[in-house]
PDB file of C-alpha atoms in Angstrom:
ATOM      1  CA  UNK A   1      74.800 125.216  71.884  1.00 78.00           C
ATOM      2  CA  UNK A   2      73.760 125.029  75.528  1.00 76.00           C
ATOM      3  CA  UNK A   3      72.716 121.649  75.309  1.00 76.00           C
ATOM      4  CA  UNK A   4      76.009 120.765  73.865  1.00 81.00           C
ATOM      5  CA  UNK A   5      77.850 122.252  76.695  1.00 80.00           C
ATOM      6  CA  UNK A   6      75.636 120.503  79.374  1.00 77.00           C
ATOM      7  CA  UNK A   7      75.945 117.173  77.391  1.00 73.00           C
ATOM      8  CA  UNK A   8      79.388 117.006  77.233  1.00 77.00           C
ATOM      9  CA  UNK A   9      79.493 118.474  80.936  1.00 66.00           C
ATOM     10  CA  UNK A  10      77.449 115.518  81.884  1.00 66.00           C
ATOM     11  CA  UNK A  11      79.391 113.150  80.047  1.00 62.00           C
ATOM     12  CA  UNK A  12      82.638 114.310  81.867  1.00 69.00           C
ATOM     13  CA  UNK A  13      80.907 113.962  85.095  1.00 69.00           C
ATOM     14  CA  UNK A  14      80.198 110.543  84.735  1.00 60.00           C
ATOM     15  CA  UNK A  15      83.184 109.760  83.513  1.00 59.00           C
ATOM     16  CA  UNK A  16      85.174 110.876  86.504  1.00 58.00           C
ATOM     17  CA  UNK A  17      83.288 109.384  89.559  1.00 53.00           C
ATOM     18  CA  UNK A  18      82.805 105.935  87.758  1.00 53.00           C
ATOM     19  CA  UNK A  19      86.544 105.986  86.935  1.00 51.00           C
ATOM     20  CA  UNK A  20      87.667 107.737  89.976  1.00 48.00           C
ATOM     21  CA  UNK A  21      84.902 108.120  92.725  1.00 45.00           C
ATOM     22  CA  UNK A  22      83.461 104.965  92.413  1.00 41.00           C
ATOM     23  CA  UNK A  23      85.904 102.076  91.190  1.00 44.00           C
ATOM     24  CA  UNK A  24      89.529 102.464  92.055  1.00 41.00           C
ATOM     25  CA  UNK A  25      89.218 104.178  95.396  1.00 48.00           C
ATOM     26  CA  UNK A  26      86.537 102.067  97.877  1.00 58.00           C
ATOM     27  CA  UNK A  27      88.218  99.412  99.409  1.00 64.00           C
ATOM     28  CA  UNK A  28      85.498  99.064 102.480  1.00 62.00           C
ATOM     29  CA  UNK A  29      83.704  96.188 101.941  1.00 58.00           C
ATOM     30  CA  UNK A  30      86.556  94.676  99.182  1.00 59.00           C
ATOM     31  CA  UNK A  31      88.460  91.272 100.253  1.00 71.00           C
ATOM     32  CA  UNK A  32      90.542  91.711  96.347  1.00 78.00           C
ATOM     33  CA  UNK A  33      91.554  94.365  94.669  1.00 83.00           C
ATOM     34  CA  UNK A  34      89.438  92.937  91.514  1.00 82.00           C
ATOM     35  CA  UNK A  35      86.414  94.417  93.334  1.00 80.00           C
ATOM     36  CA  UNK A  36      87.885  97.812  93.106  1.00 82.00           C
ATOM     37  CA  UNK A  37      87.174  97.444  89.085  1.00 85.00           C
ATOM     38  CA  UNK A  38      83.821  97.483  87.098  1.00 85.00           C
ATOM     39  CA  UNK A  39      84.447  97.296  83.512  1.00 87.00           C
ATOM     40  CA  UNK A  40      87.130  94.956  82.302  1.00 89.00           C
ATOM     41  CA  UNK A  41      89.897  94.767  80.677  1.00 91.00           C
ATOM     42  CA  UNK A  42      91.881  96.587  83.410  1.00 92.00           C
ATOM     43  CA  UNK A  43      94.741  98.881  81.949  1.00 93.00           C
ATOM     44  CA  UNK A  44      97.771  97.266  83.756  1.00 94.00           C
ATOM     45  CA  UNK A  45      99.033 101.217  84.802  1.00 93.00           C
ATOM     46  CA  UNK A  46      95.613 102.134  86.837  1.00 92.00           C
ATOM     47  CA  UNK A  47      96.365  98.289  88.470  1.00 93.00           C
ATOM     48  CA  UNK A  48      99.446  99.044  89.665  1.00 93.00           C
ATOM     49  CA  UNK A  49      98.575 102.247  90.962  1.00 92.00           C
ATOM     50  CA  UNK A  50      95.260 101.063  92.496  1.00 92.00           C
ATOM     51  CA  UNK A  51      97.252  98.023  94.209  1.00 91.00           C
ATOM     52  CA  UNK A  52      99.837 100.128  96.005  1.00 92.00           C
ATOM     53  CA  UNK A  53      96.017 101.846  97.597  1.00 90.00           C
ATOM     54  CA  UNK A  54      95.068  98.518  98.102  1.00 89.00           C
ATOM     55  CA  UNK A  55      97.954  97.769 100.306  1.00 90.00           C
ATOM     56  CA  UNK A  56      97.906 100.688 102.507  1.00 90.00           C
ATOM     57  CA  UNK A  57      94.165 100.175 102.963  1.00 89.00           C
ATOM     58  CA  UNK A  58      94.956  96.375 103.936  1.00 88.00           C
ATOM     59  CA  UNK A  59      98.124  97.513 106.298  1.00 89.00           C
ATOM     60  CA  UNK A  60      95.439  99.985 108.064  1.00 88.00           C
ATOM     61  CA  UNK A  61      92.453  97.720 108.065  1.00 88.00           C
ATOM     62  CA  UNK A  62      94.808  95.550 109.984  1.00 88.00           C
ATOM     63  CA  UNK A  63      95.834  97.412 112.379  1.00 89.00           C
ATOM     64  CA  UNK A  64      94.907  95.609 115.381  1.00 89.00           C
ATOM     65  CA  UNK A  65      96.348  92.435 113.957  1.00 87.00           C
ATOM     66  CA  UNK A  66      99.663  94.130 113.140  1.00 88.00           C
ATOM     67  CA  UNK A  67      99.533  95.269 116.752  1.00 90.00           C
ATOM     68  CA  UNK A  68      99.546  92.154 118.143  1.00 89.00           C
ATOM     69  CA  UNK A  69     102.722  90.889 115.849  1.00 87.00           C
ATOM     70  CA  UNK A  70     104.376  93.785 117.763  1.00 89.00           C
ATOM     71  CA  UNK A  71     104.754  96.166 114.221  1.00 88.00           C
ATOM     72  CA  UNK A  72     101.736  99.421 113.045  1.00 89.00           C
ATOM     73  CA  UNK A  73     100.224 100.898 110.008  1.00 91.00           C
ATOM     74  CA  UNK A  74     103.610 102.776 109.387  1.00 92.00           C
ATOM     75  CA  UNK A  75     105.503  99.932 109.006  1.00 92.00           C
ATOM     76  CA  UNK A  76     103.462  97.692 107.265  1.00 91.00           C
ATOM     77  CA  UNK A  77     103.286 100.920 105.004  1.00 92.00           C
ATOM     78  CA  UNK A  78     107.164 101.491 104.846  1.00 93.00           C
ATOM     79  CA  UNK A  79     107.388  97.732 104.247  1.00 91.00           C
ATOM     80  CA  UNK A  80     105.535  98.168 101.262  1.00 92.00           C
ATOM     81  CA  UNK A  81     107.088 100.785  99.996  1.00 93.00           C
ATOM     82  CA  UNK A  82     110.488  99.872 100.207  1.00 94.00           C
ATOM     83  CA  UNK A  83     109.858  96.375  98.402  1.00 93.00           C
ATOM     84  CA  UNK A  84     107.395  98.352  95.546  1.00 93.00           C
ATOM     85  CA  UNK A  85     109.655  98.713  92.796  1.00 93.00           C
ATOM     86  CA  UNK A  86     110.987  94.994  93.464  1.00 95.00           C
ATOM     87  CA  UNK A  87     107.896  93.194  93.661  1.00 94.00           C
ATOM     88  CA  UNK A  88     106.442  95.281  90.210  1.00 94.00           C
ATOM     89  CA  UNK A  89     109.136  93.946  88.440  1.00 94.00           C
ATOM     90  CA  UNK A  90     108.525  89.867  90.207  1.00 94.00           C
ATOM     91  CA  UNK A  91     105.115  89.966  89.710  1.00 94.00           C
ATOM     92  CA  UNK A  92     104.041  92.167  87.047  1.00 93.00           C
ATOM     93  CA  UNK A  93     106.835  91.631  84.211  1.00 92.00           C
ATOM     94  CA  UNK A  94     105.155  89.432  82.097  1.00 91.00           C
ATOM     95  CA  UNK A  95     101.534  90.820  82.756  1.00 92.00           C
ATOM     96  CA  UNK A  96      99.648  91.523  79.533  1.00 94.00           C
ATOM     97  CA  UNK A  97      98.977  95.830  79.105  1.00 93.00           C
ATOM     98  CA  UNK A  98      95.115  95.109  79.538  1.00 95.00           C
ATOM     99  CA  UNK A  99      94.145  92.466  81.955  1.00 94.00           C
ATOM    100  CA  UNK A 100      91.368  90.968  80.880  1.00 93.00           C
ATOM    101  CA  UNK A 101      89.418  89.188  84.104  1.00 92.00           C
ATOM    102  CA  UNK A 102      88.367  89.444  87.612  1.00 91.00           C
ATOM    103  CA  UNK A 103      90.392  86.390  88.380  1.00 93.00           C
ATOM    104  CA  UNK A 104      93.996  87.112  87.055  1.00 93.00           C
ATOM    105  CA  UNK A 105      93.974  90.610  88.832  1.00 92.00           C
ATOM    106  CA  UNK A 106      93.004  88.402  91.544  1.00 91.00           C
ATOM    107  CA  UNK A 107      96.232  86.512  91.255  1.00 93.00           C
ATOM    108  CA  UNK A 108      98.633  89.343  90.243  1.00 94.00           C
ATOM    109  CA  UNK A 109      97.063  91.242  93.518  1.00 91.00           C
ATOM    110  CA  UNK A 110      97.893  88.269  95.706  1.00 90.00           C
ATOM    111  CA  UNK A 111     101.275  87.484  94.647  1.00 93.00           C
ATOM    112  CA  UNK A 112     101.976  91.625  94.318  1.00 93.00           C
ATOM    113  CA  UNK A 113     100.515  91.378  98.707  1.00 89.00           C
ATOM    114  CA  UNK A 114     102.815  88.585  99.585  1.00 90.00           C
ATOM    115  CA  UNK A 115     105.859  90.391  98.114  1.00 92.00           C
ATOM    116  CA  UNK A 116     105.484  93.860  99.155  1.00 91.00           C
ATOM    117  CA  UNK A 117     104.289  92.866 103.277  1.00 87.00           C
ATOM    118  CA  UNK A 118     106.396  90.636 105.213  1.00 81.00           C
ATOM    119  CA  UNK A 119     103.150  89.705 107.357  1.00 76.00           C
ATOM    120  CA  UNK A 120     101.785  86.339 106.125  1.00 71.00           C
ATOM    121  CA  UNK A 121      98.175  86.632 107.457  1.00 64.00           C
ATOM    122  CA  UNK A 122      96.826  89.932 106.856  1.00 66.00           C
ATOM    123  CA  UNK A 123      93.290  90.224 105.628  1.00 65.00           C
ATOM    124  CA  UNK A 124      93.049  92.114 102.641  1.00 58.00           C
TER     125      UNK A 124
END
């Protein structure tokens, strides 16, 4: 019975930092928000909440950049979310449940960036 318990203890541990420590919340080193995903296909509800992360983490990584087009973090941020619901529904309508490669949630993350923030060359 103990081994059961510390099995299936295990199990859930895993489970939650690969899902949630690991993949869909380090953006340091990440360029796409494809690298914020290890095992494919992607469920197209943990995309769309990992790319609104994304985009704050690409308004604040910015920062100096947006400082020098006279704007901050807070309004790239605002920007975003105001245009959020919008750009889902442009971008994201005809986007398959499970997306199955690195390179469409490339694409969708791209096009989802160039809606939501009204600042063309932000590094992401």
């Amino acid at each position: 019975m103990k081994y059961i318990i510390t099995s299936i203890l295990l199990f859930v541990i895993y489970f939650s930092v690969n899902k949630y420590g690991v993949s869909a919340n380090s953006f340091d080193d990440s360029s796409n928000v494809s690298d914020a995903f290890n095992i494919y296909p992607v469920n197209l509800v943990d995309f769309k909440l990992t790319l609104v992360k994304y985009i704050h983490h690409v308004c604040e990584k910015n920062e100096e950049r947006l400082t020098q087009m006279k704007s901050d973090v807070s309004e790239c941020i605002s920007a975003h979310d105001l245009a959020k619901d919008k750009c889902e529904v442009k971008v994201l309508r005809l986007a398959p449940f499970n997306i199955e490669n690195k390179e469409d949630l490339d694409e969708y993350g791209q096009d989802y960036k160039q809606c939501t923030l009204p600042y063309k060359n932000l590094v992401g």
